[in-house]
XYZ file of N, CA, C and O in Angstrom:
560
model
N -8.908 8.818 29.161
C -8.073 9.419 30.174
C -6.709 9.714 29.577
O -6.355 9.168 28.532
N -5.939 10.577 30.235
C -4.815 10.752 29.554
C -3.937 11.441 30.899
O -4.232 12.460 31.525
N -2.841 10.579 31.094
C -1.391 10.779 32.257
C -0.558 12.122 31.964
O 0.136 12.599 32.861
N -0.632 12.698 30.752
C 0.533 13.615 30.230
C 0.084 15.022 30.437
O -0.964 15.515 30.021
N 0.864 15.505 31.021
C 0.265 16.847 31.913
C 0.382 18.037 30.384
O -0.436 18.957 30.402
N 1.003 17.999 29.607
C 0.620 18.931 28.750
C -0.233 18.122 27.534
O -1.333 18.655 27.386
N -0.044 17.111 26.732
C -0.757 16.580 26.414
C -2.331 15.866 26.332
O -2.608 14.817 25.750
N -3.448 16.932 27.240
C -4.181 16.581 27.413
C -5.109 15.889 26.637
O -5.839 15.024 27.122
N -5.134 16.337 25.019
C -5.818 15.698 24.547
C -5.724 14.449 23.474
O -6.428 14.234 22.487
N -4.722 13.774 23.950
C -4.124 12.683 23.152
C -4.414 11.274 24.399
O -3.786 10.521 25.142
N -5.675 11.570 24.008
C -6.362 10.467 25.121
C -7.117 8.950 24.975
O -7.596 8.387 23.991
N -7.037 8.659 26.000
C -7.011 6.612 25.444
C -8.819 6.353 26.255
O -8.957 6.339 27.478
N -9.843 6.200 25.410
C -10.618 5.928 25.846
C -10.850 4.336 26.520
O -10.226 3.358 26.111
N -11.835 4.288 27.591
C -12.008 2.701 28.118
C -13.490 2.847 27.978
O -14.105 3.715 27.358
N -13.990 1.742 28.735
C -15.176 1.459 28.477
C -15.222 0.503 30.081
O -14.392 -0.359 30.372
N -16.236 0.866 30.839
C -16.541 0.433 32.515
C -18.032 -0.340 32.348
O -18.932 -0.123 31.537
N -17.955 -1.130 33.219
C -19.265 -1.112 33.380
C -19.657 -1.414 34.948
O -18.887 -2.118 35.602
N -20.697 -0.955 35.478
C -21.509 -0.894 36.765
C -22.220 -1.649 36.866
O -23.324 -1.421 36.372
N -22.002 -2.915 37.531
C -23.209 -3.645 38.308
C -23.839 -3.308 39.299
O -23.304 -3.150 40.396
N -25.326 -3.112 39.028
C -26.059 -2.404 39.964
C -26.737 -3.169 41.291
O -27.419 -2.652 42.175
N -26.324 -4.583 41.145
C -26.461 -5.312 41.947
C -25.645 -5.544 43.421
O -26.028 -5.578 44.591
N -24.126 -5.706 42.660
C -23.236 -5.095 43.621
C -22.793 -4.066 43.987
O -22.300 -4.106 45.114
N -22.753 -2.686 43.240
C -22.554 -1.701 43.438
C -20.888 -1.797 43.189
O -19.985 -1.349 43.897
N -20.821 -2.482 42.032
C -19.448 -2.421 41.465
C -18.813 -1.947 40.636
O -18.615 -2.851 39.825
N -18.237 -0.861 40.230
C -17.672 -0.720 38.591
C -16.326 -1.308 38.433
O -15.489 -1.430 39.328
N -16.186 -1.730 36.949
C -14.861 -2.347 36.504
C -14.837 -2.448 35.188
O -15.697 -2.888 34.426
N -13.635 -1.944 34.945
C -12.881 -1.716 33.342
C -13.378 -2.882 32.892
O -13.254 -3.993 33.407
N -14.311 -2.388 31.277
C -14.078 -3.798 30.761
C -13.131 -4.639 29.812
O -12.900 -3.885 28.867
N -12.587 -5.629 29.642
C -11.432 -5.650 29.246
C -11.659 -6.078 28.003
O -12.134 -7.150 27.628
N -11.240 -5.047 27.320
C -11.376 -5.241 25.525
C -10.475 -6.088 24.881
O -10.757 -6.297 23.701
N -9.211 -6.783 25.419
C -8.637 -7.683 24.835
C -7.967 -7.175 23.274
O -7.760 -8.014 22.398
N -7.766 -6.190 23.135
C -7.118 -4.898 22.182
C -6.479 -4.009 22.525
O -7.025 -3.181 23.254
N -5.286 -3.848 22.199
C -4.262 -2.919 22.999
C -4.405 -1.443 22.414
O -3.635 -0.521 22.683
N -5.466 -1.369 21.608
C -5.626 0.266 20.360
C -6.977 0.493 21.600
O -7.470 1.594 21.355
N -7.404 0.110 22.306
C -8.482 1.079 23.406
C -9.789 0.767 22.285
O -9.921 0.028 21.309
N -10.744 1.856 23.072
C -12.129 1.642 22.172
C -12.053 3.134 21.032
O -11.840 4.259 21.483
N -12.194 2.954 20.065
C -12.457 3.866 19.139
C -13.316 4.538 18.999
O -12.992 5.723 19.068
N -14.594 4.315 18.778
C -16.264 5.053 18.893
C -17.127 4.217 19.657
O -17.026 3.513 20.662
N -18.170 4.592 18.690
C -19.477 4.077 19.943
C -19.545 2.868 20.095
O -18.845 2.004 19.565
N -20.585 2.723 20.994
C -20.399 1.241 21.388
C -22.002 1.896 22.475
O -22.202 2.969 23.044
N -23.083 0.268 22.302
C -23.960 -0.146 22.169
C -24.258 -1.157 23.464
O -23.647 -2.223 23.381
N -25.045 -1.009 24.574
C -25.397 -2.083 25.248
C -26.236 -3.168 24.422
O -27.078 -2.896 23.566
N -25.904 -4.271 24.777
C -26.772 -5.540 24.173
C -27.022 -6.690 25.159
O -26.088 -6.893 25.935
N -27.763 -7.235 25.244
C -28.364 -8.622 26.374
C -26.669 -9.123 26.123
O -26.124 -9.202 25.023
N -26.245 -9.325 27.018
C -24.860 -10.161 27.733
C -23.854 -9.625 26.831
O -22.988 -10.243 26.211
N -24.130 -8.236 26.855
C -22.713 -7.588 26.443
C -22.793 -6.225 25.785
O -23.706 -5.400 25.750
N -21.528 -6.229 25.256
C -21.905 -4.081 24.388
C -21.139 -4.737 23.260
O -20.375 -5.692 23.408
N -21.434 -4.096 22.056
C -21.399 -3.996 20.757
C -20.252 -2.884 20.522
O -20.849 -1.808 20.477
N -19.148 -2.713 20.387
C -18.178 -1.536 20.426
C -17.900 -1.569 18.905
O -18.346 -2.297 18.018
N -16.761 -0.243 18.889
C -16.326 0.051 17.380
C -14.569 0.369 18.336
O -14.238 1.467 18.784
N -13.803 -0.797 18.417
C -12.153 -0.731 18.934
C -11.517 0.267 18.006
O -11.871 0.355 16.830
N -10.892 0.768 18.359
C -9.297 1.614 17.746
C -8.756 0.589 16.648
O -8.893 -0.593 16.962
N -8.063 0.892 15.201
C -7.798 -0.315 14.691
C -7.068 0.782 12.962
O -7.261 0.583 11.763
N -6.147 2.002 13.800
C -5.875 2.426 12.801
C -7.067 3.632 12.088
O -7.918 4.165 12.800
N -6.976 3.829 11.066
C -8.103 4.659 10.058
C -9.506 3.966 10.435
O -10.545 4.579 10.679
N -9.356 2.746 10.436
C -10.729 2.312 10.807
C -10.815 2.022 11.891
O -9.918 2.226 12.710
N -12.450 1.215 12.275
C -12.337 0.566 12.940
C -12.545 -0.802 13.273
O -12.430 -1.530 12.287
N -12.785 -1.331 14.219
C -13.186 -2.736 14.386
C -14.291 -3.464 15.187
O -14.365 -3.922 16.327
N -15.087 -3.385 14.163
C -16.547 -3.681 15.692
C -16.028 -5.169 15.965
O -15.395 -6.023 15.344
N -16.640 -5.029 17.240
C -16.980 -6.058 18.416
C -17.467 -6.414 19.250
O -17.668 -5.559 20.112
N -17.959 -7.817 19.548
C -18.903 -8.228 20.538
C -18.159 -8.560 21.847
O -17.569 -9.609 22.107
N -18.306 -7.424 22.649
C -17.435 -8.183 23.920
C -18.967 -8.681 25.007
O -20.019 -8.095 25.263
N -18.340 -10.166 25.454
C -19.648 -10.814 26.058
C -19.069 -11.187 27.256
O -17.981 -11.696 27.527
N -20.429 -10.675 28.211
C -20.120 -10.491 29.663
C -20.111 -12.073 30.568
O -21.031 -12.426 31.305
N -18.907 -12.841 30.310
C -18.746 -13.818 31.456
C -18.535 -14.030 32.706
O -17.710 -13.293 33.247
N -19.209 -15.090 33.531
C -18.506 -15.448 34.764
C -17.029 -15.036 35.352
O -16.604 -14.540 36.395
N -16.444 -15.544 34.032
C -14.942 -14.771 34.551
C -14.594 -14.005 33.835
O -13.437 -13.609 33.972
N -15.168 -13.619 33.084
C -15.237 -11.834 32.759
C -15.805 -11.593 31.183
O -16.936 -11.835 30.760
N -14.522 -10.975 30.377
C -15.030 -9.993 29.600
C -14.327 -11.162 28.371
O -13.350 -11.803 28.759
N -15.019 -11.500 26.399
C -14.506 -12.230 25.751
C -15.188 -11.186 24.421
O -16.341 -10.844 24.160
N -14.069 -10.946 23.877
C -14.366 -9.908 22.840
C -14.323 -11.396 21.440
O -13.574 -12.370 21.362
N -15.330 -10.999 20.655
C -15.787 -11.875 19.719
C -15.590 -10.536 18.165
O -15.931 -9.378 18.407
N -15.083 -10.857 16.824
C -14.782 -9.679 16.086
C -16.590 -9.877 15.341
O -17.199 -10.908 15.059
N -16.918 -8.723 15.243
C -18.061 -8.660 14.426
C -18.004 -9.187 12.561
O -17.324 -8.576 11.737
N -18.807 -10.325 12.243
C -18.740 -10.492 10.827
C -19.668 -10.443 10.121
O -20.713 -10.936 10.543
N -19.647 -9.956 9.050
C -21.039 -9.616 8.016
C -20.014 -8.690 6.603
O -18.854 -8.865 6.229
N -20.918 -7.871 6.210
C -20.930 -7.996 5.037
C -19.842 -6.252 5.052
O -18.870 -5.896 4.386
N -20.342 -5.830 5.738
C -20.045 -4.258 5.931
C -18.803 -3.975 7.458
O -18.449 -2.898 7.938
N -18.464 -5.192 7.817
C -17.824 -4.240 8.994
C -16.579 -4.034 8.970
O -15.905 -3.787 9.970
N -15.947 -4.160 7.247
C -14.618 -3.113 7.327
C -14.773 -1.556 6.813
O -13.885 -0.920 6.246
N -15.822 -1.178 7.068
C -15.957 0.171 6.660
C -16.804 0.519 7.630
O -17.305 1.573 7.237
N -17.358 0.180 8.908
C -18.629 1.046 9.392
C -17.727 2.114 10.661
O -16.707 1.997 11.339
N -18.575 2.932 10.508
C -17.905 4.273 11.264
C -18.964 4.584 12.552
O -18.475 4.996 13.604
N -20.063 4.428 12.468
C -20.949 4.437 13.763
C -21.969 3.698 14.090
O -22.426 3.060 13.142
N -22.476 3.558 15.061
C -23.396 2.154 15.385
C -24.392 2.692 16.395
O -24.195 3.662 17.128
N -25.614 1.857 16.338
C -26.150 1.705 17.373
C -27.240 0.437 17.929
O -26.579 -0.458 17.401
N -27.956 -0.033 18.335
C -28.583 -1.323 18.503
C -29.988 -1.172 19.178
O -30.108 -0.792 20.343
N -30.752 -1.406 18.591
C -32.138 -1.209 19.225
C -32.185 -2.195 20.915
O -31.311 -3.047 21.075
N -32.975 -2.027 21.761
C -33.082 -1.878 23.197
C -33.128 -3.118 22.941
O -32.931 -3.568 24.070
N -33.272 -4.194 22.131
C -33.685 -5.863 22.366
C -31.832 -6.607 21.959
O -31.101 -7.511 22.364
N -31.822 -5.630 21.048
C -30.133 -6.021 20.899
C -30.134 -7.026 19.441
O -29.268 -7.783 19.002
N -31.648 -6.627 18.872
C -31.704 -7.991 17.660
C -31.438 -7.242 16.659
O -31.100 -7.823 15.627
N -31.498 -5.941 16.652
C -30.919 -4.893 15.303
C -29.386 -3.899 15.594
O -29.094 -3.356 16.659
N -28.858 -3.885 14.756
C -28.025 -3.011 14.823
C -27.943 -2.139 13.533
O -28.045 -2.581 12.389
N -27.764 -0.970 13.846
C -28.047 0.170 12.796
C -26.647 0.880 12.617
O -26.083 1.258 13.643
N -26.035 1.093 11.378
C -24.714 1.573 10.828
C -24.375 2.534 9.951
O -24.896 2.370 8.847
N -23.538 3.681 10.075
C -23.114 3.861 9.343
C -21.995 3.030 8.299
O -21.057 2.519 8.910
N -21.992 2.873 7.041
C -21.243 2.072 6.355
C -20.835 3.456 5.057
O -21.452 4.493 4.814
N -19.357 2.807 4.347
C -18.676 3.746 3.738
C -17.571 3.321 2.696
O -16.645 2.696 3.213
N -17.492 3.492 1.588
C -16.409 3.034 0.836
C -15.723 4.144 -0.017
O -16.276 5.181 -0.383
N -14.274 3.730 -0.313
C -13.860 4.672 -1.616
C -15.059 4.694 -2.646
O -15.291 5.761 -3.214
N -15.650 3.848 -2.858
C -16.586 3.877 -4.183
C -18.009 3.860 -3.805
O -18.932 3.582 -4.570
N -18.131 4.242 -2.324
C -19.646 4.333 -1.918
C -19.568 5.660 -0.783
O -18.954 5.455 0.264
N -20.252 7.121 -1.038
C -20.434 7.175 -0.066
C -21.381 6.937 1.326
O -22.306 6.127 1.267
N -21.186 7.461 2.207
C -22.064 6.996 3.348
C -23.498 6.710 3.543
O -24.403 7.543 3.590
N -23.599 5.374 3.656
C -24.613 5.370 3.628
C -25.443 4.663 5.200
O -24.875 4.728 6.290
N -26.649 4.109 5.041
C -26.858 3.854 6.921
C -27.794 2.620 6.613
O -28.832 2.746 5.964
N -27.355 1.433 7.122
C -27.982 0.498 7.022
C -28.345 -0.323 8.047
O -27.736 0.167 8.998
N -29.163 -1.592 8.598
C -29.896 -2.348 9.264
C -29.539 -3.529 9.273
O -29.082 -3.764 8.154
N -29.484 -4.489 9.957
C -28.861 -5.452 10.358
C -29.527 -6.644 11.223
O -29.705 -6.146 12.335
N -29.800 -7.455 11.233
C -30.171 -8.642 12.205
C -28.563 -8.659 12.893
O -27.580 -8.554 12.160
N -28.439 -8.809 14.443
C -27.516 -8.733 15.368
C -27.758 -10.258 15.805
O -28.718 -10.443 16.553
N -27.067 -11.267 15.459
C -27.503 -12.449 16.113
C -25.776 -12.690 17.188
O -24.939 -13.469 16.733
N -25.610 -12.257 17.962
C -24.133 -12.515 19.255
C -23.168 -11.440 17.813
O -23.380 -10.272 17.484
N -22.233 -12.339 17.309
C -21.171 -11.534 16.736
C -21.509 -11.473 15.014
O -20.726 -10.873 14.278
N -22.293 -11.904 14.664
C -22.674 -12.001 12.858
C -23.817 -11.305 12.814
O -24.789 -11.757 13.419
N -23.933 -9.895 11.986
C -24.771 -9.026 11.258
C -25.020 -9.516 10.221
O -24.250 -9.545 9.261
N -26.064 -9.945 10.257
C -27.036 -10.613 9.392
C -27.986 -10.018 8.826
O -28.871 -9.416 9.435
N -27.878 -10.152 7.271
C -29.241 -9.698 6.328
C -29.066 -8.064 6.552
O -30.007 -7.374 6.944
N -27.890 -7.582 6.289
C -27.808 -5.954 5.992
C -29.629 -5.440 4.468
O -30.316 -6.004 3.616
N -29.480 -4.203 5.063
C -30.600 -3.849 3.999
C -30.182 -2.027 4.545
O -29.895 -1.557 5.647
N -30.317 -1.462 3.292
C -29.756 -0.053 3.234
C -30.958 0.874 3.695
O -32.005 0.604 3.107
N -31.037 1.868 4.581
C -31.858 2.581 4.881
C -32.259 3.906 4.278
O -33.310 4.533 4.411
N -30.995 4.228 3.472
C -30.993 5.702 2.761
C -30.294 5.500 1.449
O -29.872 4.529 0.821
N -30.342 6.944 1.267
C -30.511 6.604 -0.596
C -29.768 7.910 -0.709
O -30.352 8.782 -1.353
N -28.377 8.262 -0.113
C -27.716 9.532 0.050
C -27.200 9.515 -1.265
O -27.082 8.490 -1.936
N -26.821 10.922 -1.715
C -26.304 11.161 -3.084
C -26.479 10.230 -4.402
O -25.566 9.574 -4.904
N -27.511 10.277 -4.764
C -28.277 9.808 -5.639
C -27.881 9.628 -7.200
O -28.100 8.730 -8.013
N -27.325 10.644 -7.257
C -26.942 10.922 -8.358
C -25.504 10.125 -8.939
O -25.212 9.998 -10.128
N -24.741 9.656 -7.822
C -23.454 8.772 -8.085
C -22.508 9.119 -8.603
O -22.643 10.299 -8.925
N -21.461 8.683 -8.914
C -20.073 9.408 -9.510
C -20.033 9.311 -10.894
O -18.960 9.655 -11.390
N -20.695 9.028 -11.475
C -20.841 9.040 -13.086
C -21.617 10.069 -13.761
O -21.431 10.546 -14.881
N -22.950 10.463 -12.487
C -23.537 11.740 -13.721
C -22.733 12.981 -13.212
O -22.004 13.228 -12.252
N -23.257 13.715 -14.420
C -22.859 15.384 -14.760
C -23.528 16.783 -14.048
O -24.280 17.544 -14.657
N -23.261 16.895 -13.166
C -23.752 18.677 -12.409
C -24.576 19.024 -13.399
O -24.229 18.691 -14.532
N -25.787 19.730 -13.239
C -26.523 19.972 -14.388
C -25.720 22.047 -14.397
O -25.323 22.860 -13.562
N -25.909 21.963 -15.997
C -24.942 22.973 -16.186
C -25.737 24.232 -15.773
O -26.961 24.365 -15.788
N -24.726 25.197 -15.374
C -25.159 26.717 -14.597
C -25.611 27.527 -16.096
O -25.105 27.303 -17.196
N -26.729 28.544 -15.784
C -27.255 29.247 -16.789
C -26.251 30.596 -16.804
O -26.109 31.397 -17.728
N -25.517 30.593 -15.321
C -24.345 31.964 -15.110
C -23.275 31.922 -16.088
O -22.397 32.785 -16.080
């Protein structure tokens, strides 16, 4: 959403959620003053987000309590570089983009156990060739 009548697109995303039981919606409270950054993932007693956090971002487990919302920081091996996410319907995998100065993008797999990505394993095999070999030379 965004308040600034010419500024429309310098906008602060949230993240709601709807209980369908009560027929309630309510902000969930990310406990981060940078808003949510990208995607973000339903999971059994909570969503899996990627917070605002500068150039990067910051995944997190925010878990749905009695008295509300408790953001937990995601830890493993890859989550100062991952740029997009998603979590299979059981909430026991989570799938990533991951990225370095000295790696590019690549998309890897994860055991999701609450806030620790566990046992990463790489799914693709992008640019193969790496920063050390040579363009094979033009016959032009």
């Amino acid at each position: 959403f965004s308040r600034h009548p010419r500024y429309r697109t310098a906008t602060i995303t949230q993240l709601w959620h709807y209980d369908g039981e009560a027929a309630v919606a309510s902000q969930v409270d990310l406990d981060w003053a940078r808003c949510l950054g990208g995607d973000w993932a339903p999971v059994p007693g909570g969503v899996v987000a990627l917070l605002a956090d500068g150039v990067r971002f910051r995944p997190a487990f925010l878990k749905r309590t009695a008295s509300g919302w408790q953001r937990f920081d995601l830890t493993g091996a890859h989550v100062g570089n991952v740029a997009t996410l998603d979590v299979t319907v059981d909430g026991a995998t989570i799938v990533y983009e991951h990225s370095s100065a000295q790696q590019p993008p690549q998309w890897y797999a994860a055991r999701l156990d609450g806030a620790r990505m566990l046992r990463p394993s790489r799914l693709t095999e992008l640019n193969r060739r790496g920063p050390t070999s040579r363009p094979a030379r033009s016959r032009w």
